[in-house]
CSV table of C-alpha atoms in Angstrom, one decimal:
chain,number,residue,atom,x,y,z
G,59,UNK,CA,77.7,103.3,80.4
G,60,UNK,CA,78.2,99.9,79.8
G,61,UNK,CA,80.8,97.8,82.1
G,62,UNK,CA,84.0,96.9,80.9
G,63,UNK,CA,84.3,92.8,79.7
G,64,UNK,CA,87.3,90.9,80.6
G,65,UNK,CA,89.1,89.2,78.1
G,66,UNK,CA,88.5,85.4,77.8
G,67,UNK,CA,89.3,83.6,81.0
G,68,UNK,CA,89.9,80.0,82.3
G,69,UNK,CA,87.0,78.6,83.8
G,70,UNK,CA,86.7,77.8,87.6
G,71,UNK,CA,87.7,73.9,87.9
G,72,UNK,CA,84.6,71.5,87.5
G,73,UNK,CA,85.9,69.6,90.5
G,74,UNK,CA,86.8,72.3,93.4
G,75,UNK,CA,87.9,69.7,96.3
G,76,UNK,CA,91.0,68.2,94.3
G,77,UNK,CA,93.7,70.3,93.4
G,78,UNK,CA,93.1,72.9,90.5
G,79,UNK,CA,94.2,72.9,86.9
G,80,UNK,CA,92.6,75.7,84.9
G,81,UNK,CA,90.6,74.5,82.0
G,82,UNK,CA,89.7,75.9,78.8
G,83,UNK,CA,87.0,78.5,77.8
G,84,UNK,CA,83.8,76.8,78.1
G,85,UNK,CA,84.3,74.7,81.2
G,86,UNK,CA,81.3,74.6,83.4
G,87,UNK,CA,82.4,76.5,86.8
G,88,UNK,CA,82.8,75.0,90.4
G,89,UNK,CA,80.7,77.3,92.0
G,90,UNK,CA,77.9,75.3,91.7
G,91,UNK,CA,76.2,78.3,90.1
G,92,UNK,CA,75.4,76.2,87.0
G,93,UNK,CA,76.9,78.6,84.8
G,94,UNK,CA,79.8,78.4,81.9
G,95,UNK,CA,82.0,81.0,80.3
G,96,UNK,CA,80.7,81.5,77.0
G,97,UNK,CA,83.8,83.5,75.8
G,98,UNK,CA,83.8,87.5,75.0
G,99,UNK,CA,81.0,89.0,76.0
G,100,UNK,CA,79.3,86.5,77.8
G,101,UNK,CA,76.7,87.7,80.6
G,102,UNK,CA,78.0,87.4,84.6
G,103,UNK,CA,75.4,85.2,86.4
G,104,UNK,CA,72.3,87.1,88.6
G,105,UNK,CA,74.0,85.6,91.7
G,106,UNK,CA,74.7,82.4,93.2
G,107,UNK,CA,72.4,79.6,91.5
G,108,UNK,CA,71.6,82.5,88.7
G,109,UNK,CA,70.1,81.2,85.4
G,110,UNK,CA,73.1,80.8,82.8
G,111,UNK,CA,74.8,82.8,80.0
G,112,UNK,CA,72.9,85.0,77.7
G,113,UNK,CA,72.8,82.9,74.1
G,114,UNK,CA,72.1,79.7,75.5
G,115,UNK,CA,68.1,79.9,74.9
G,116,UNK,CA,66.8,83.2,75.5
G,117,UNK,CA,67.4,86.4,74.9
G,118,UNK,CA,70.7,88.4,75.8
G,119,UNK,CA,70.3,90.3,79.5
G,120,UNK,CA,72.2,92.5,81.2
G,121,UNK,CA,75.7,92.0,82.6
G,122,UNK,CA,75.4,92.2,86.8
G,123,UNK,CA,76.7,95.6,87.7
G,124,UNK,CA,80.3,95.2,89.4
G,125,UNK,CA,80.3,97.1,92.5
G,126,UNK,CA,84.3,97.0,93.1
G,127,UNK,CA,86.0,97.0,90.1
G,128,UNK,CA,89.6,97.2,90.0
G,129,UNK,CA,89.7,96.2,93.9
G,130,UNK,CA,92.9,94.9,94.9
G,131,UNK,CA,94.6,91.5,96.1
G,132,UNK,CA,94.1,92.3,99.6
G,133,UNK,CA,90.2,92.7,99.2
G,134,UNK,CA,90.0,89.6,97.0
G,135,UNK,CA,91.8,87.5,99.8
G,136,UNK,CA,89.5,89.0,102.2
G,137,UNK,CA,86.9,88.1,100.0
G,138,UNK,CA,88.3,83.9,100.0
G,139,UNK,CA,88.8,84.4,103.9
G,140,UNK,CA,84.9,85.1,104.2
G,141,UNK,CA,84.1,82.5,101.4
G,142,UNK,CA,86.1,79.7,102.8
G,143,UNK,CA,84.6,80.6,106.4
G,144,UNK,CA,80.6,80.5,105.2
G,145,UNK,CA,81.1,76.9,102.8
G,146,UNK,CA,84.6,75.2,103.2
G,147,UNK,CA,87.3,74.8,101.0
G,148,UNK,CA,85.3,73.4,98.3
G,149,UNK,CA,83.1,76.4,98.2
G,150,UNK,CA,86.5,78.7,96.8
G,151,UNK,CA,86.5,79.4,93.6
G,152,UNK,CA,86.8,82.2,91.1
G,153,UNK,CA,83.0,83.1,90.6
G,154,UNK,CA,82.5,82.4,94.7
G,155,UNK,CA,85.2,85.3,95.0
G,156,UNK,CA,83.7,87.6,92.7
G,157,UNK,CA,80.5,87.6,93.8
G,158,UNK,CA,81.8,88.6,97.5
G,159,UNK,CA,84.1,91.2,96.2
G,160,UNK,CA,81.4,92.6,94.0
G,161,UNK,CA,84.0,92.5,90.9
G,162,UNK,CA,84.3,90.4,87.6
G,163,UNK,CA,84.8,86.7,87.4
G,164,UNK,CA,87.8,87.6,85.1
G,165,UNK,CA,89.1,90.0,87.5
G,166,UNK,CA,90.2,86.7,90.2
G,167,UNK,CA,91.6,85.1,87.7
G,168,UNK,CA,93.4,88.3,86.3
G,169,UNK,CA,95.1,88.3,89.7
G,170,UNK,CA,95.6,85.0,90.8
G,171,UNK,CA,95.4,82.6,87.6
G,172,UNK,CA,94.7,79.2,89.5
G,173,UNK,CA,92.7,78.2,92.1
G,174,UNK,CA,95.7,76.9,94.2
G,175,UNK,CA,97.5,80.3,93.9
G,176,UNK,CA,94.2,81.3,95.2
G,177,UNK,CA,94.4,79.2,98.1
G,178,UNK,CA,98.1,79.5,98.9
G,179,UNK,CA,97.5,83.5,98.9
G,180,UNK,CA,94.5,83.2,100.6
G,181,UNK,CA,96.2,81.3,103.5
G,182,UNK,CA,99.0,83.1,103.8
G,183,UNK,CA,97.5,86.2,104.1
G,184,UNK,CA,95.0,84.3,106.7
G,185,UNK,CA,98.6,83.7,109.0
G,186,UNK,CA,100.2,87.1,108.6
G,187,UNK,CA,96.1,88.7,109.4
G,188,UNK,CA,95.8,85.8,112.4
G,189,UNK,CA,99.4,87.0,113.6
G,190,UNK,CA,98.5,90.6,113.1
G,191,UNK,CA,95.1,90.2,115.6
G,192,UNK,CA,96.1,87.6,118.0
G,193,UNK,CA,95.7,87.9,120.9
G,194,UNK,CA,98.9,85.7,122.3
G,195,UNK,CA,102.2,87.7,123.8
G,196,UNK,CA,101.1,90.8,124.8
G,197,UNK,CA,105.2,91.0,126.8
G,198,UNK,CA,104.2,92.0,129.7
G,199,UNK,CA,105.1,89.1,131.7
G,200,UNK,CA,102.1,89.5,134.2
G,201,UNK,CA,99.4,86.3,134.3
G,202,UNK,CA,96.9,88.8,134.8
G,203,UNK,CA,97.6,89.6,130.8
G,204,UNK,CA,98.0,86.2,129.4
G,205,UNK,CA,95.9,86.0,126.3
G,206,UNK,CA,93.9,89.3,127.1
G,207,UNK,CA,91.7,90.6,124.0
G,208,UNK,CA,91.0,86.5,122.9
G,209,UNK,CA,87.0,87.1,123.3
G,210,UNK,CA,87.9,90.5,121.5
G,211,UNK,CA,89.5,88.9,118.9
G,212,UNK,CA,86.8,86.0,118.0
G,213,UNK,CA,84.0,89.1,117.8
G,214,UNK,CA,85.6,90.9,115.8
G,215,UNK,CA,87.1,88.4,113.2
G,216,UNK,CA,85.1,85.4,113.0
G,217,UNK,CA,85.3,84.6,109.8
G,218,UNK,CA,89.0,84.8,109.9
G,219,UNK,CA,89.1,82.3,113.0
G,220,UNK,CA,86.5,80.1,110.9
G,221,UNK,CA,88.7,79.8,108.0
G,222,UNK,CA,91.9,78.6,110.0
G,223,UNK,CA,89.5,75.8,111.2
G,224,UNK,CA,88.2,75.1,107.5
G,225,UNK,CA,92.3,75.0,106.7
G,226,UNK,CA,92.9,72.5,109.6
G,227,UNK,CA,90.3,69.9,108.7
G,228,UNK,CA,90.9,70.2,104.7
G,229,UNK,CA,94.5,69.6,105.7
G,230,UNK,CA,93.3,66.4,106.6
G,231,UNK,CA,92.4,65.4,102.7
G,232,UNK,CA,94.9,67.8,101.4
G,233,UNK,CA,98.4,67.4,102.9
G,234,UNK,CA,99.9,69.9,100.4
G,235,UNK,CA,98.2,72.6,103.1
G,236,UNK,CA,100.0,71.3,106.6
G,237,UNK,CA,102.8,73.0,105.3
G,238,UNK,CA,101.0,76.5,105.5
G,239,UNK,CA,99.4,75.3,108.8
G,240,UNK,CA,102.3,74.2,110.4
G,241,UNK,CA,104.1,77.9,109.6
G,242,UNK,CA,101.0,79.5,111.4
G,243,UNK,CA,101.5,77.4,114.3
G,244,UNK,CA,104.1,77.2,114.6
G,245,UNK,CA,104.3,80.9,115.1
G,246,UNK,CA,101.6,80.3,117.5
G,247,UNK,CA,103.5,77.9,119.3
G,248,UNK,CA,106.7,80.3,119.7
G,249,UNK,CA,104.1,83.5,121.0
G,250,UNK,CA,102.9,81.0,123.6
G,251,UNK,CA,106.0,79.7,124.7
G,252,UNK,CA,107.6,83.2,124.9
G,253,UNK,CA,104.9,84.9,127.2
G,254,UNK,CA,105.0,81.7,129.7
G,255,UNK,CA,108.3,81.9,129.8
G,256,UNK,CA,108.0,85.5,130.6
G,257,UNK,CA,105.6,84.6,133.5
G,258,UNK,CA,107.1,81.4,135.2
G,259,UNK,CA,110.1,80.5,136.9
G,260,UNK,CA,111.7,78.2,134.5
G,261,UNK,CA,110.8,78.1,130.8
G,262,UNK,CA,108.1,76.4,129.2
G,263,UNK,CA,108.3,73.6,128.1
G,264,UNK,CA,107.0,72.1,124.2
G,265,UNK,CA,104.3,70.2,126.5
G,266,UNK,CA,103.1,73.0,128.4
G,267,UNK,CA,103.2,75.1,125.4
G,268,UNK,CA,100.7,73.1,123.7
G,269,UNK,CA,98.8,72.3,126.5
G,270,UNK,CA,98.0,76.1,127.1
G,271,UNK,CA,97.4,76.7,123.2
G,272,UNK,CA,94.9,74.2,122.9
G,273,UNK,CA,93.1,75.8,126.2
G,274,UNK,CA,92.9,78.7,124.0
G,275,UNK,CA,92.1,77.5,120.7
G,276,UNK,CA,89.5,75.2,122.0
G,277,UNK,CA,88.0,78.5,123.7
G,278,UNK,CA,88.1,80.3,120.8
G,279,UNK,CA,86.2,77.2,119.1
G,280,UNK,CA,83.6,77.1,121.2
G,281,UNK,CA,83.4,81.0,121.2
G,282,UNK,CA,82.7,80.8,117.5
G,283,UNK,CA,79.9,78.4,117.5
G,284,UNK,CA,78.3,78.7,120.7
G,285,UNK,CA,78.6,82.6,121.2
G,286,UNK,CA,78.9,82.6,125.0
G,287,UNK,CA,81.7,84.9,125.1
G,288,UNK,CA,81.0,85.2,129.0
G,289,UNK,CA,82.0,81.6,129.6
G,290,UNK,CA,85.3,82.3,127.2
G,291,UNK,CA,86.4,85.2,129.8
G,292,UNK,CA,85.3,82.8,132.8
G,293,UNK,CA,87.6,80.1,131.1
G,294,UNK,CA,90.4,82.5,130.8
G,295,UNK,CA,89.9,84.1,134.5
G,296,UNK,CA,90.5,80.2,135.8
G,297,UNK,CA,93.7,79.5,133.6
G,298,UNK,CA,95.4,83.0,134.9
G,299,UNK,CA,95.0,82.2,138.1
G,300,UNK,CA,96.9,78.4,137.5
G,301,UNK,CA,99.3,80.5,136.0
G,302,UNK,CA,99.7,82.5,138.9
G,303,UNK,CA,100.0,79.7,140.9
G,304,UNK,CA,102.5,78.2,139.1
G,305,UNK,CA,104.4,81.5,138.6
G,306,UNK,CA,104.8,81.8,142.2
G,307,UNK,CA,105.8,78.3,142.9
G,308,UNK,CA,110.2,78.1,143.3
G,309,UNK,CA,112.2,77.0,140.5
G,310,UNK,CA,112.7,73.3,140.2
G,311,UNK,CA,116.1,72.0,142.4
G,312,UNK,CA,119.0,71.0,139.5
C-alpha cells in the first residue's frame, strides 16, 4: 500500500544556526541534504545527502518507507536530543528529525511548526529527562552516597549529557537559550546544595555549591569523551572522602 503524503509543509530554514522563520513551499532545507519540498506529492530524500525530489530531472522513485509513523512528541524530542548530541545545534532541523525518528518530514512540522519551538521543546524536555536521571540528591545525608550512579548515568544517557553541552556552548551565540540553561541549573544547583547541606555541619554555601557541581560536571565531561569510567568512580571515591572530612569537622564558632 502506498504511504500516506503530508499535506504541503514549510520548508526547514535555509540558514539553521540563526534563529528560525519558516519559509514557503519550495525553500531548499537546512539539513544539508540538498533537497527541497516540491509540494504534494513530492518524494522523501534516500537519506542524509540523498539525490533530490522526484520531477527535477529523472524519473519519479519511490517515497522512503516511514518506519514510525504517527510517533509521538516524546519520541520526536528524543529524536532532537540524539540529533543535537551527534552534529550541534545547527545540525536540528525538520528533515534531521525525521530521518532519526523514521517518520515524515511533514510529521515534525505537523507537531512543532518552527524550528525554535523545536528547540525550546527539545530543551525542555532535555531538563525535566536530566532531572529525571541525575544522579545528584539521592537524601540520604551519608558522603558515602554523594553523587552515587554519576558513571551510571553518563553510560546510559550519553547523548542526553552531550546535548546539555551542545546547549551550553550554542548559548554562547544564542542568548535567547541561557534562559532554558539557567532553569536546568539552576535546579542543579539547588540538588547540590540540598544534599551537602544534608551532609555537613553548617549549610553550603553558593561557592561550595558550585565548586562541587563543576567537580561533577567536569567528570561527567571527561566521562563522555574519554570513556574511562574507572577514573570517574576514582574521582568520585576522593571527593566523598573530603566530604567526610569536612562533615566531621565542628561547626564554625558564631
Amino acid at each position: 500500500m502506498t504511504e500516506p503524503v503530508p499535506a504541503p509543509t514549510p520548508a526547514d530554514p535555509a540558514e539553521p544556526a540563526s534563529p528560525a522563520v519558516p519559509r514557503g513551499a519550495g525553500a531548499a532545507d537546512g539539513a544539508g541534504d540538498g533537497t527541497a519540498d516540491a509540494g504534494p506529492g513530492a518524494a522523501e530524500p534516500a537519506g542524509p545527502g540523498g539525490p533530490g525530489s522526484a520531477g527535477s530531472g529523472g524519473g519519479s522513485r519511490p517515497r522512503k518507507r516511514v518506519r514510525n509513523y504517527g510517533a509521538g512528541r516524546e519520541a520526536l524530542l528524543d529524536a532532537a536530543v540524539r540529533v543535537v548530541a551527534r552534529g550541534g545545534l545547527r545540525r536540528l532541523t525538520y528533515r534531521a528529525v525525521a530521518e532519526e525518528a523514521g517518520v515524515t518530514h511533514g510529521l515534525v512540522v505537523h507537531h512543532f511548526g518552527s524550528r525554535d519551538a523545536l528547540i525550546e521543546e527539545a530543551v525542555t524536555h532535555a531538563i525535566r529527562s536530566s532531572l529525571n536521571s541525575s544522579a545528584l540528591d539521592p537524601g540520604t545525608g551519608r558522603p558515602a552516597d554523594f553523587a552515587r550512579g554519576l558513571a551510571d548515568m553518563v553510560d546510559n544517557g550519553p547523548d542526553l549529557q552531550a546535548f546539555q553541552y551542545e546547549l551550553l556552548l550554542e548559548a554562547r551565540r544564542r542568548p535567547e537559550l541561557l534562559r532554558h540553561l539557567r532553569a536546568l541549573y539552576e535546579e542543579y544547583f539547588e540538588a547540590t546544595r540540598r544534599d551537602l547541606t544534608r551532609m555537613l555541619p553548617a549549610p553550603a554555601d553558593r561557592g561550595l555549591t558550585r565548586l562541587v557541581f563543576a567537580a561533577l560536571e567536569g567528570l561527567v565531561l571527561h566521562q563522555l569523551v574519554f570513556g574511562e569510567r574507572e577514573v570517574t568512580e576514582e574521582a568520585l571515591t576522593s571527593l566523598r572522602a573530603l566530604l567526610t572530612h569536612l562533615a566531621e569537622e565542628p561547626p564554625p564558632a558564631r
